[in-house]
């Protein structure tokens, strides 16, 4: 820890020295920084909107949405979705270990103790979420993003999603939206962490290109949590003429990640760095090699826009856990979308109509785990998924300032499981549903909106829910359905900006997971009726021109409704009240400092019987840095300053009073120090 503290102290000393010695060059430095921001904010193209264009588009949504620019997490060691979306109200993203988080919006996949369900993830509009609707997080690189679009709940219809949680789209820079032609960064700190990243961007009148690479290593906070990752991303766009553009994307990931596993509640609070003996003896890990290739083409005809895309994905997963999961996945798909103005009864409007078709096949084999190596074969099956999603989203300006929105999504999904080792286990099932949406947007003035909508969501089960040996064939897990109503407002005044949404979801057949054993995947059951309701609030206050207080508050009020076993108990998995605040001071010289606090204001139940709860906690952090005005910047940060021991994440139990394993808790990381140097050059 001494070396990390020395590294941070040196970075802060450099910041203070520059703040004092470069005061005379403030005007020139500010001008340079503005030019850098303008390059990546205002320039876009047909296939890749700029931040300004994306912001205007997302603010036309009558519901909870957010756009997070890369600048929001540029001056910190951004490792995962928790770091990227920390200041986004309503998004629960808490680390299990390394890039692995538990991601939930409005209680989506609330008790899922591995991977994710209930939110559609995309990279540049192309699905990261697998064809069976399950998702890994490791293939998202925060260092290679321009901005993140968050569409909560039914607002994810913009990407054809009809999930309870919505959709998140990660957008990488292009040769036209990158903040500089070239960039390099080196970051490091606690737990022997080191990350190198660089990009190069090029643009001329007819084409543009962007390529970026990241290599990282960390021993991790806990035992058996070493990771070594390499990533390569790129895209190249060709301007066919003034009304047409095509862009090719590539993403490659080589991820080698040891897993520390979960602990008992006592160990998570008292011995947070340990890993259970079975984790170490089984050398549990998640190693991924993946390649994603896609093409997107946009053609404009007058005021109408046509988008169409093709994509293909190869993924190899080697995953020693209770057994060794060895899976090879190939997925492919296409989508077509038309965005066009309309007139109905003399009223102007706009309509988006699209269809997405995707399919995937996973060669899923499982072996006895012998020290992390394959032993005897225990399972050999093909998992095949097919999805067709057709959607329409229409807007009509009924009177000046008032816009009515109506939309719908139709989904047809097919799940096929061919078991080559035990054919009686084979099964197949199809799902179809229509999910409507209606909303109203009132543009009060240029700087304030009020909105409301009501929508239906529909989620078929993933293979993790359908296949639960030793049950023969698919488990009879019913698709999860919900009606959700929301109302909210967003806007800005001279010194204040806000984003506040209240919602209530009436959920039928919610898919809930519960722990079976210490290292055995959770089982799933349908709860007949549950209620998800809450508040998603963000409030930014400019106390002075260079001092801003950012606050987010999330109310998670999730419970059973007249359940035969659990009555009206609270759903396990998440604290009811969550609050985050950060105070950012940025001097005209470029020096900035940001203290912050993450506060779980209430205990969270770990079991559906509401007999075991996780303590509340508050974690304090400090970030400081310096923008030198010539493209060079440094930062340093201390996380969990007071080395607070707390539980950041956990799986769920049915009833903690029963003799079942309670090794489901993930400790939050302790005191950590990071620092980084970043250089935008080639201006």
XYZ file of C-alpha atoms in Angstrom:
683
model
C 0.000 0.000 0.000
C 2.936 2.377 0.571
C 3.776 2.403 -3.143
C 0.165 3.224 -4.050
C 0.053 6.087 -1.542
C 3.357 7.431 -2.899
C 1.980 7.241 -6.455
C -1.163 9.131 -5.474
C 0.785 11.746 -3.496
C 3.069 12.377 -6.458
C 0.109 12.848 -8.807
C -1.603 15.300 -6.448
C 1.665 17.189 -5.920
C 2.040 17.586 -9.690
C -1.521 18.925 -9.842
C -0.901 21.498 -7.112
C 2.408 22.570 -8.622
C 0.828 23.111 -12.009
C -2.106 25.026 -10.487
C 0.311 27.530 -8.980
C 2.876 27.859 -11.765
C 0.612 27.977 -14.806
C -1.938 30.570 -13.723
C -0.790 32.956 -16.450
C -1.664 30.393 -19.147
C -5.268 29.805 -18.029
C -6.951 31.374 -21.056
C -4.912 29.377 -23.555
C -5.456 26.133 -21.621
C -9.217 26.652 -21.462
C -9.310 27.319 -25.194
C -7.423 24.094 -25.910
C -9.724 22.023 -23.679
C -12.789 23.491 -25.369
C -11.421 22.547 -28.780
C -10.846 18.969 -27.627
C -14.415 18.683 -26.331
C -15.920 20.267 -29.436
C -14.181 17.753 -31.701
C -15.921 14.776 -30.093
C -19.203 16.407 -29.112
C -20.466 18.167 -32.223
C -19.164 16.059 -35.107
C -21.105 12.974 -36.086
C -22.223 11.111 -39.158
C -25.225 9.192 -40.455
C -24.225 5.906 -38.783
C -22.673 7.431 -35.643
C -24.500 10.368 -34.014
C -22.519 12.882 -31.971
C -23.243 13.346 -28.264
C -25.286 16.446 -29.053
C -27.435 14.583 -31.593
C -27.815 11.551 -29.310
C -28.849 13.807 -26.414
C -31.526 15.547 -28.492
C -32.865 12.181 -29.608
C -32.971 10.576 -26.159
C -34.699 13.598 -24.609
C -37.667 13.012 -26.917
C -38.478 9.875 -24.890
C -41.530 10.104 -22.554
C -39.898 8.162 -19.748
C -36.780 7.434 -17.712
C -33.675 7.726 -19.877
C -30.077 8.930 -19.498
C -27.052 9.641 -21.648
C -23.684 9.274 -19.921
C -20.708 10.755 -21.819
C -17.261 9.209 -21.384
C -16.129 12.439 -19.687
C -18.313 11.458 -16.701
C -15.948 8.600 -15.803
C -12.736 9.692 -17.576
C -10.979 10.982 -14.436
C -11.221 7.748 -12.461
C -10.228 4.111 -12.732
C -13.365 3.002 -14.561
C -13.377 -0.791 -14.557
C -17.008 -1.839 -14.908
C -20.637 -0.728 -15.155
C -20.626 0.367 -11.522
C -18.002 3.001 -12.362
C -19.659 4.054 -15.629
C -23.214 4.397 -14.337
C -22.538 5.509 -10.747
C -24.448 8.790 -11.162
C -27.373 7.392 -13.164
C -30.524 7.326 -11.004
C -32.412 4.057 -10.908
C -29.511 1.898 -12.096
C -28.302 -0.649 -9.538
C -24.827 -1.769 -10.611
C -22.732 -3.212 -7.785
C -19.521 -5.172 -8.151
C -19.240 -8.850 -7.402
C -15.592 -8.951 -8.489
C -13.575 -7.272 -11.267
C -15.873 -6.458 -14.235
C -18.599 -8.744 -12.910
C -21.479 -6.740 -11.444
C -25.103 -7.327 -10.562
C -27.039 -5.017 -12.853
C -30.699 -4.281 -12.228
C -33.100 -1.545 -13.324
C -36.504 -1.402 -11.643
C -35.842 -4.790 -10.068
C -35.022 -6.603 -13.319
C -33.333 -9.961 -12.697
C -33.459 -8.936 -9.058
C -32.221 -12.155 -7.466
C -30.058 -13.384 -10.342
C -26.779 -14.343 -8.658
C -24.822 -14.830 -11.893
C -24.665 -13.076 -15.263
C -27.783 -11.006 -15.977
C -31.360 -11.155 -17.245
C -33.988 -8.487 -17.810
C -31.947 -5.776 -19.575
C -30.911 -5.759 -23.211
C -27.260 -4.725 -23.669
C -25.971 -3.483 -27.023
C -22.680 -2.246 -28.479
C -23.248 0.380 -31.153
C -26.805 -0.894 -31.547
C -25.737 -4.555 -31.975
C -26.828 -6.975 -29.201
C -24.281 -8.055 -26.592
C -27.103 -9.940 -24.886
C -27.138 -13.520 -26.140
C -30.014 -14.892 -28.145
C -31.532 -16.590 -25.079
C -31.588 -13.169 -23.304
C -28.738 -13.868 -20.845
C -25.742 -11.536 -20.654
C -22.100 -11.352 -19.582
C -20.433 -8.027 -18.733
C -16.772 -8.706 -19.441
C -16.927 -7.694 -23.103
C -17.652 -4.010 -22.365
C -14.503 -1.854 -22.137
C -15.084 1.514 -20.405
C -11.822 2.821 -21.874
C -13.221 2.457 -25.406
C -16.534 4.295 -25.171
C -17.785 7.685 -26.329
C -21.088 7.575 -24.443
C -23.651 5.233 -22.902
C -27.399 5.397 -23.573
C -29.703 4.111 -20.817
C -33.362 3.427 -21.663
C -35.196 2.298 -18.518
C -38.154 -0.049 -18.673
C -40.379 0.118 -21.738
C -38.351 3.031 -23.068
C -35.993 0.303 -24.322
C -38.516 -0.167 -27.127
C -36.163 2.164 -29.038
C -34.017 -0.966 -29.532
C -36.895 -3.399 -29.780
C -36.575 -4.385 -26.102
C -39.639 -5.319 -24.034
C -37.817 -6.195 -20.804
C -38.742 -4.988 -17.331
C -35.338 -3.287 -17.057
C -35.047 -1.771 -20.547
C -31.908 -1.416 -22.666
C -28.369 -0.013 -22.428
C -26.390 0.868 -25.553
C -22.603 1.330 -25.367
C -21.312 3.571 -28.174
C -17.640 3.625 -29.159
C -15.985 6.643 -30.822
C -15.487 6.906 -34.547
C -12.917 8.813 -36.544
C -15.326 11.771 -36.424
C -16.519 11.605 -32.780
C -13.207 10.784 -31.026
C -11.965 13.653 -28.834
C -8.510 13.549 -30.451
C -6.709 11.825 -33.333
C -4.527 9.881 -30.901
C -4.686 8.957 -27.233
C -2.606 7.018 -24.709
C -3.159 6.258 -21.027
C -1.398 4.335 -18.288
C -3.191 3.581 -15.014
C -2.321 1.551 -11.973
C -2.479 1.152 -8.239
C -3.656 -1.234 -5.562
C -3.676 -5.009 -5.970
C -0.845 -4.769 -8.552
C -3.243 -3.174 -11.019
C -1.905 -1.933 -14.360
C -3.879 -0.895 -17.436
C -2.565 0.413 -20.762
C -4.861 1.880 -23.387
C -4.462 3.695 -26.678
C -6.480 4.737 -29.694
C -5.987 6.261 -33.108
C -8.652 8.107 -35.123
C -8.635 9.330 -38.695
C -11.180 11.162 -40.852
C -11.336 12.788 -44.255
C -14.178 13.801 -46.555
C -15.041 10.262 -47.680
C -14.114 7.905 -44.818
C -13.134 7.712 -41.176
C -11.569 5.051 -38.969
C -11.040 4.371 -35.284
C -9.014 1.630 -33.565
C -8.363 1.124 -29.835
C -6.637 -1.455 -27.680
C -6.561 -2.140 -23.942
C -4.384 -4.490 -21.890
C -4.845 -4.873 -18.144
C -3.649 -6.937 -15.197
C -4.735 -7.078 -11.569
C -4.185 -9.481 -8.701
C -7.528 -8.362 -7.254
C -8.651 -7.434 -3.761
C -9.487 -11.011 -2.784
C -7.634 -14.305 -2.971
C -7.984 -16.060 -6.303
C -9.162 -12.978 -8.234
C -6.289 -12.418 -10.685
C -7.249 -11.168 -14.130
C -5.375 -10.621 -17.393
C -7.374 -9.043 -20.207
C -6.682 -7.881 -23.746
C -9.222 -6.067 -25.900
C -9.253 -4.648 -29.419
C -12.041 -2.492 -30.874
C -12.369 -0.659 -34.149
C -14.685 0.682 -36.798
C -14.352 2.154 -40.260
C -16.997 4.224 -42.009
C -17.406 5.052 -45.703
C -19.447 7.982 -46.937
C -21.050 6.553 -50.065
C -22.585 9.923 -50.971
C -24.294 12.807 -49.174
C -27.246 10.591 -48.231
C -25.682 7.197 -47.501
C -22.994 5.828 -45.196
C -21.856 2.344 -44.209
C -19.754 1.382 -41.194
C -17.982 -1.846 -40.221
C -17.325 -2.711 -36.555
C -14.959 -5.185 -34.909
C -14.592 -6.162 -31.241
C -12.152 -8.769 -29.902
C -11.801 -9.854 -26.260
C -9.314 -12.169 -24.590
C -10.307 -12.403 -20.926
C -8.638 -14.593 -18.312
C -10.277 -14.138 -14.941
C -9.992 -16.095 -11.712
C -13.154 -16.106 -9.600
C -13.040 -15.605 -5.812
C -16.606 -16.828 -5.305
C -19.064 -15.950 -2.557
C -18.710 -16.173 1.232
C -20.855 -16.532 4.301
C -22.145 -13.266 5.740
C -19.723 -13.488 8.666
C -16.695 -14.085 6.432
C -17.767 -11.352 4.014
C -17.693 -8.859 6.890
C -14.771 -10.227 8.921
C -12.518 -12.010 6.391
C -13.400 -10.326 3.083
C -10.168 -11.186 1.237
C -10.449 -14.958 1.485
C -11.860 -17.411 -1.045
C -13.565 -20.640 -0.017
C -11.392 -23.801 -0.231
C -13.561 -25.339 -2.981
C -13.062 -22.207 -5.100
C -9.287 -22.520 -4.891
C -9.123 -26.318 -5.261
C -11.410 -26.103 -8.287
C -9.424 -23.169 -9.702
C -12.719 -21.505 -10.551
C -12.499 -19.002 -13.395
C -14.246 -17.416 -16.353
C -12.045 -17.283 -19.456
C -13.539 -15.773 -22.611
C -12.357 -15.349 -26.177
C -14.846 -13.516 -28.343
C -15.019 -11.879 -31.741
C -17.868 -9.619 -32.835
C -18.174 -8.291 -36.407
C -21.002 -6.120 -37.665
C -22.004 -3.667 -40.359
C -24.473 -0.808 -40.159
C -25.683 1.202 -43.151
C -27.791 4.355 -43.048
C -29.572 5.892 -46.035
C -31.576 9.100 -45.950
C -34.387 9.934 -48.362
C -35.650 13.430 -47.703
C -36.466 13.546 -43.984
C -36.710 9.755 -43.707
C -33.899 7.508 -42.543
C -33.318 3.810 -43.225
C -30.967 1.799 -40.981
C -30.040 -1.801 -41.567
C -27.342 -3.973 -40.055
C -25.817 -7.450 -40.032
C -23.791 -8.969 -37.211
C -21.978 -12.152 -36.285
C -20.487 -13.273 -32.964
C -18.114 -16.043 -31.946
C -17.567 -16.730 -28.255
C -15.539 -19.391 -26.506
C -16.166 -19.761 -22.754
C -14.059 -21.911 -20.424
C -15.723 -21.682 -17.027
C -14.617 -24.010 -14.185
C -17.129 -23.675 -11.341
C -18.936 -26.559 -9.599
C -18.123 -28.350 -12.847
C -16.176 -27.186 -15.890
C -18.482 -25.425 -18.351
C -16.917 -25.510 -21.814
C -19.066 -23.644 -24.333
C -18.629 -22.471 -27.899
C -21.239 -20.039 -29.207
C -21.975 -18.719 -32.691
C -24.638 -16.055 -33.119
C -25.788 -13.981 -36.058
C -28.578 -11.603 -36.877
C -29.852 -8.584 -38.745
C -32.129 -5.639 -38.217
C -33.907 -3.102 -40.399
C -35.375 0.153 -39.129
C -37.195 3.045 -40.781
C -37.451 6.463 -39.117
C -39.846 8.718 -40.993
C -42.050 11.796 -40.491
C -45.825 11.280 -40.679
C -48.971 13.404 -40.739
C -52.252 12.173 -39.226
C -55.353 14.352 -39.361
C -53.179 17.301 -40.227
C -51.014 16.753 -37.145
C -47.253 16.285 -37.651
C -45.384 13.389 -36.136
C -42.759 10.716 -36.553
C -42.700 6.920 -36.630
C -39.971 4.328 -36.153
C -40.677 0.820 -37.437
C -38.159 -1.979 -37.163
C -37.602 -5.709 -37.118
C -34.715 -7.636 -35.582
C -33.984 -11.300 -36.228
C -31.296 -13.211 -34.381
C -30.233 -16.786 -33.823
C -27.571 -18.539 -31.820
C -26.185 -21.975 -31.158
C -24.108 -22.939 -28.127
C -22.180 -26.197 -28.035
C -22.449 -26.683 -24.256
C -20.310 -29.336 -22.621
C -19.753 -29.927 -18.933
C -17.048 -31.929 -17.170
C -16.068 -32.968 -13.668
C -13.866 -30.189 -12.294
C -10.427 -31.563 -11.395
C -8.364 -28.624 -10.248
C -9.866 -26.396 -12.927
C -9.243 -28.985 -15.671
C -11.703 -31.184 -17.534
C -12.448 -34.533 -15.966
C -15.126 -36.972 -17.079
C -17.809 -35.617 -19.406
C -21.118 -35.059 -17.577
C -23.178 -33.101 -20.122
C -23.096 -32.516 -23.863
C -25.867 -30.498 -25.473
C -26.693 -27.947 -28.147
C -28.570 -24.844 -26.989
C -30.312 -23.095 -29.867
C -32.165 -19.796 -29.658
C -34.123 -17.901 -32.289
C -35.747 -14.505 -31.832
C -37.802 -12.202 -34.000
C -38.678 -8.787 -32.582
C -40.886 -6.404 -34.551
C -41.557 -2.974 -33.107
C -43.149 0.361 -33.898
C -42.931 3.645 -31.991
C -45.035 6.586 -33.230
C -45.072 10.205 -32.058
C -47.773 12.758 -32.825
C -47.642 16.470 -31.910
C -51.260 16.951 -30.870
C -50.867 20.625 -29.841
C -47.738 22.772 -29.563
C -45.641 21.395 -26.716
C -47.664 18.172 -26.299
C -46.582 14.935 -27.969
C -48.494 11.664 -27.799
C -46.518 8.427 -28.162
C -47.874 4.982 -28.997
C -45.896 1.859 -29.696
C -45.787 -1.915 -29.555
C -43.372 -4.805 -29.738
C -44.113 -8.306 -30.986
C -41.676 -11.034 -30.008
C -41.457 -14.632 -31.139
C -38.784 -16.715 -29.411
C -37.771 -20.350 -29.834
C -35.610 -22.387 -27.418
C -34.268 -25.780 -28.491
C -32.213 -28.041 -26.235
C -30.673 -31.161 -27.809
C -28.986 -33.324 -25.189
C -26.517 -35.704 -26.877
C -25.532 -37.483 -23.662
C -29.026 -37.953 -22.244
C -31.576 -37.558 -25.077
C -34.551 -37.772 -22.703
C -33.439 -34.399 -21.373
C -33.967 -32.752 -24.787
C -36.790 -30.273 -25.139
C -38.017 -27.295 -27.136
C -40.449 -24.475 -26.550
C -41.772 -21.386 -28.353
C -42.973 -18.068 -26.950
C -44.944 -15.231 -28.558
C -46.349 -12.015 -27.174
C -47.453 -8.490 -28.062
C -46.412 -5.679 -25.716
C -48.056 -2.247 -26.207
C -46.926 1.143 -24.932
C -48.539 4.593 -24.732
C -47.156 7.848 -23.400
C -47.365 11.627 -23.275
C -44.567 14.210 -23.344
C -45.147 17.845 -22.369
C -42.384 20.247 -23.355
C -43.083 22.891 -20.706
C -40.411 25.186 -22.166
C -37.004 24.855 -23.798
C -35.499 23.567 -20.539
C -38.171 21.432 -18.833
C -40.287 18.352 -19.626
C -43.027 16.354 -17.914
C -43.759 12.834 -19.148
C -45.818 9.739 -18.424
C -46.299 6.330 -20.001
C -47.776 2.901 -19.472
C -46.385 -0.265 -21.015
C -46.255 -4.036 -20.938
C -43.107 -6.166 -20.675
C -42.581 -9.826 -21.515
C -39.543 -12.017 -20.803
C -39.138 -15.688 -21.739
C -36.781 -17.785 -19.640
C -33.110 -18.254 -20.492
C -31.483 -21.687 -20.704
C -30.200 -21.205 -17.135
C -33.830 -21.186 -15.952
C -35.151 -23.812 -18.357
C -32.515 -26.506 -17.773
C -32.324 -27.519 -14.106
C -31.035 -31.082 -13.796
C -32.037 -33.632 -12.624
C -35.496 -32.477 -13.770
C -36.219 -34.082 -17.147
C -36.695 -31.637 -20.027
C -37.403 -27.963 -19.540
C -38.568 -26.784 -16.156
C -42.044 -25.304 -16.419
C -40.930 -21.704 -15.901
C -43.585 -19.313 -17.182
C -42.527 -16.133 -19.020
C -42.456 -13.074 -16.793
C -45.018 -10.349 -17.640
C -45.657 -6.913 -16.217
C -47.613 -3.710 -16.697
C -45.611 -0.641 -15.711
C -46.773 2.946 -15.273
C -44.359 5.836 -14.828
C -44.480 9.600 -14.495
C -41.629 12.050 -14.237
C -39.903 15.271 -15.151
C -36.464 16.405 -16.259
C -34.962 19.775 -17.001
C -32.505 22.472 -16.075
C -32.417 25.967 -14.661
C -29.495 28.356 -14.420
C -28.010 26.582 -11.393
C -30.058 23.370 -11.201
C -30.782 20.274 -13.283
C -33.032 17.384 -12.362
C -34.268 13.999 -13.548
C -37.034 12.445 -11.434
C -39.233 9.445 -12.261
C -41.753 7.484 -10.193
C -42.987 4.094 -11.420
C -45.067 1.107 -10.395
C -44.976 -2.327 -12.055
C -47.583 -5.046 -11.555
C -45.585 -8.224 -12.248
C -46.979 -11.683 -12.928
C -44.878 -14.865 -12.749
C -41.673 -13.045 -11.795
C -38.682 -15.353 -12.214
C -36.825 -15.469 -8.897
C -33.652 -17.392 -8.079
C -32.665 -18.921 -4.760
C -29.557 -20.658 -3.473
C -29.331 -24.442 -3.586
C -25.724 -25.074 -2.548
C -22.377 -23.400 -1.965
C -21.219 -23.733 -5.571
C -24.332 -24.943 -7.414
C -26.256 -22.554 -9.701
C -29.481 -21.171 -8.307
C -32.853 -22.674 -9.073
C -35.749 -20.608 -10.385
C -39.419 -20.377 -9.531
C -42.297 -18.136 -10.612
C -43.870 -15.861 -8.029
C -47.555 -15.460 -8.881
C -47.800 -11.707 -8.171
C -45.201 -9.121 -7.172
C -45.106 -5.341 -7.050
C -42.119 -3.252 -8.142
C -42.378 0.431 -7.397
C -39.865 3.154 -6.787
C -38.374 6.566 -7.406
C -35.366 7.376 -9.602
C -34.078 10.851 -8.768
C -31.063 12.831 -9.911
C -30.360 16.397 -8.788
C -27.347 18.505 -9.786
C -26.795 21.870 -8.084
C -24.237 24.432 -9.312
C -23.293 25.968 -5.973
C -20.763 28.206 -7.721
C -19.503 28.386 -11.294
C -16.778 25.855 -10.520
C -18.497 23.820 -7.756
C -21.226 21.272 -8.538
C -23.070 18.908 -6.183
C -24.381 15.783 -7.932
C -26.872 13.576 -6.121
C -28.812 10.442 -7.006
C -31.438 8.679 -4.923
C -33.203 5.416 -5.726
C -36.182 3.961 -3.885
C -36.568 0.206 -4.472
C -39.883 -0.943 -2.994
C -40.277 -4.514 -4.253
C -42.519 -7.078 -2.587
C -44.683 -10.167 -2.985
C -48.436 -9.609 -3.221
C -50.583 -12.062 -1.259
C -48.137 -14.909 -1.910
C -49.214 -18.279 -0.535
C -45.787 -18.802 1.080
C -44.270 -15.336 1.574
C -47.368 -13.155 1.984
C -46.444 -9.510 1.340
C -42.769 -9.874 2.251
C -40.122 -7.761 0.604
C -38.240 -9.308 -2.290
C -34.677 -10.156 -1.359
C -31.662 -8.835 -3.205
C -31.419 -5.044 -2.970
C -31.564 -2.242 -0.335
C -34.753 -0.194 -0.308
C -32.958 3.174 -0.162
C -29.757 4.026 -2.085
C -28.077 7.416 -2.204
C -24.923 8.746 -3.854
C -23.449 12.240 -3.708
C -20.323 13.792 -5.135
C -19.044 17.347 -4.861
C -16.969 18.369 -7.865
C -14.719 21.429 -7.738
C -12.934 22.254 -10.997
C -10.614 25.277 -10.968
C -10.084 27.335 -14.105
C -6.455 26.177 -14.109
C -7.607 22.607 -14.706
C -7.182 21.263 -11.182
C -10.188 19.325 -9.908
C -11.120 17.421 -6.770
C -14.207 15.287 -6.080
C -15.120 13.708 -2.745
C -18.039 11.258 -2.963
C -20.072 8.891 -0.834
C -22.099 5.779 -1.681
C -24.719 5.088 0.975
C -26.963 2.045 1.282
C -29.378 3.735 3.657
C -31.292 0.603 4.634
C -30.614 -3.059 5.248
C -31.337 -5.528 2.447
C -33.039 -8.870 2.957
C -31.100 -11.901 1.783
C -34.013 -14.333 1.944
C -37.612 -14.204 0.776
C -38.811 -15.144 4.280
C -37.258 -11.838 5.465
C -35.332 -13.461 8.329
C -31.755 -12.541 7.304
C -30.586 -9.091 6.265
C -27.365 -7.420 5.135
C -26.133 -4.370 7.111
C -26.419 -0.876 5.655
C -23.167 0.867 4.775
C -21.586 4.121 3.593
C -18.360 4.240 1.574
C -16.347 7.458 1.137
C -14.064 8.131 -1.838
C -11.786 10.947 -3.027
C -10.689 11.799 -6.562
C -8.322 14.582 -7.700
C -6.606 15.440 -10.933
C -5.180 18.023 -13.283
C -5.877 18.872 -16.925
C -2.690 20.516 -18.159
C -4.374 22.123 -21.162
C -2.173 20.551 -23.839
C -4.010 17.226 -23.946
C -2.132 15.889 -20.918
C -3.946 15.055 -17.675
C -3.310 13.094 -14.490
C -5.620 11.831 -11.771
C -5.440 10.040 -8.461
C -8.184 8.501 -6.378
C -8.714 6.764 -3.076
C -11.625 4.366 -2.828
C -13.220 3.309 0.431
C -11.053 5.763 2.357
C -11.958 4.348 5.768
C -11.566 0.696 4.668
C -15.219 -0.009 5.443
C -16.164 -3.694 5.476
C -19.504 -4.255 3.828
C -21.449 -6.574 1.518
C -21.786 -5.160 -1.996
C -23.721 -8.042 -3.499
C -25.352 -11.358 -2.717
C -27.436 -14.178 -4.061
C -30.840 -14.846 -2.540
C -32.191 -17.587 -0.275
C -35.700 -18.930 0.271
C -35.598 -19.041 4.083
C -32.353 -18.548 6.008
C -33.788 -20.569 8.927
C -33.673 -23.726 6.798
C -30.554 -25.942 6.664
C -29.343 -24.608 3.305
C -26.039 -23.111 2.273
C -25.718 -19.414 3.071
C -22.455 -18.899 1.165
C -23.981 -16.275 -1.154
C -22.362 -12.975 -0.124
C -19.765 -10.876 -1.981
C -17.688 -8.438 0.099
C -17.127 -4.911 -1.132
C -13.536 -3.957 -1.911
C -11.509 -2.337 0.866
C -9.173 0.658 0.746
C -7.694 1.084 -2.738
C -5.533 3.742 -4.395
C -5.256 4.352 -8.150
C -3.572 6.937 -10.350
C -3.381 7.516 -14.073
C -1.816 9.612 -16.797
C -3.729 10.344 -20.015
C -2.542 12.100 -23.135
C -4.651 13.296 -26.060
C -2.224 14.238 -28.819
C -2.009 14.779 -32.540
C -4.220 17.870 -32.458
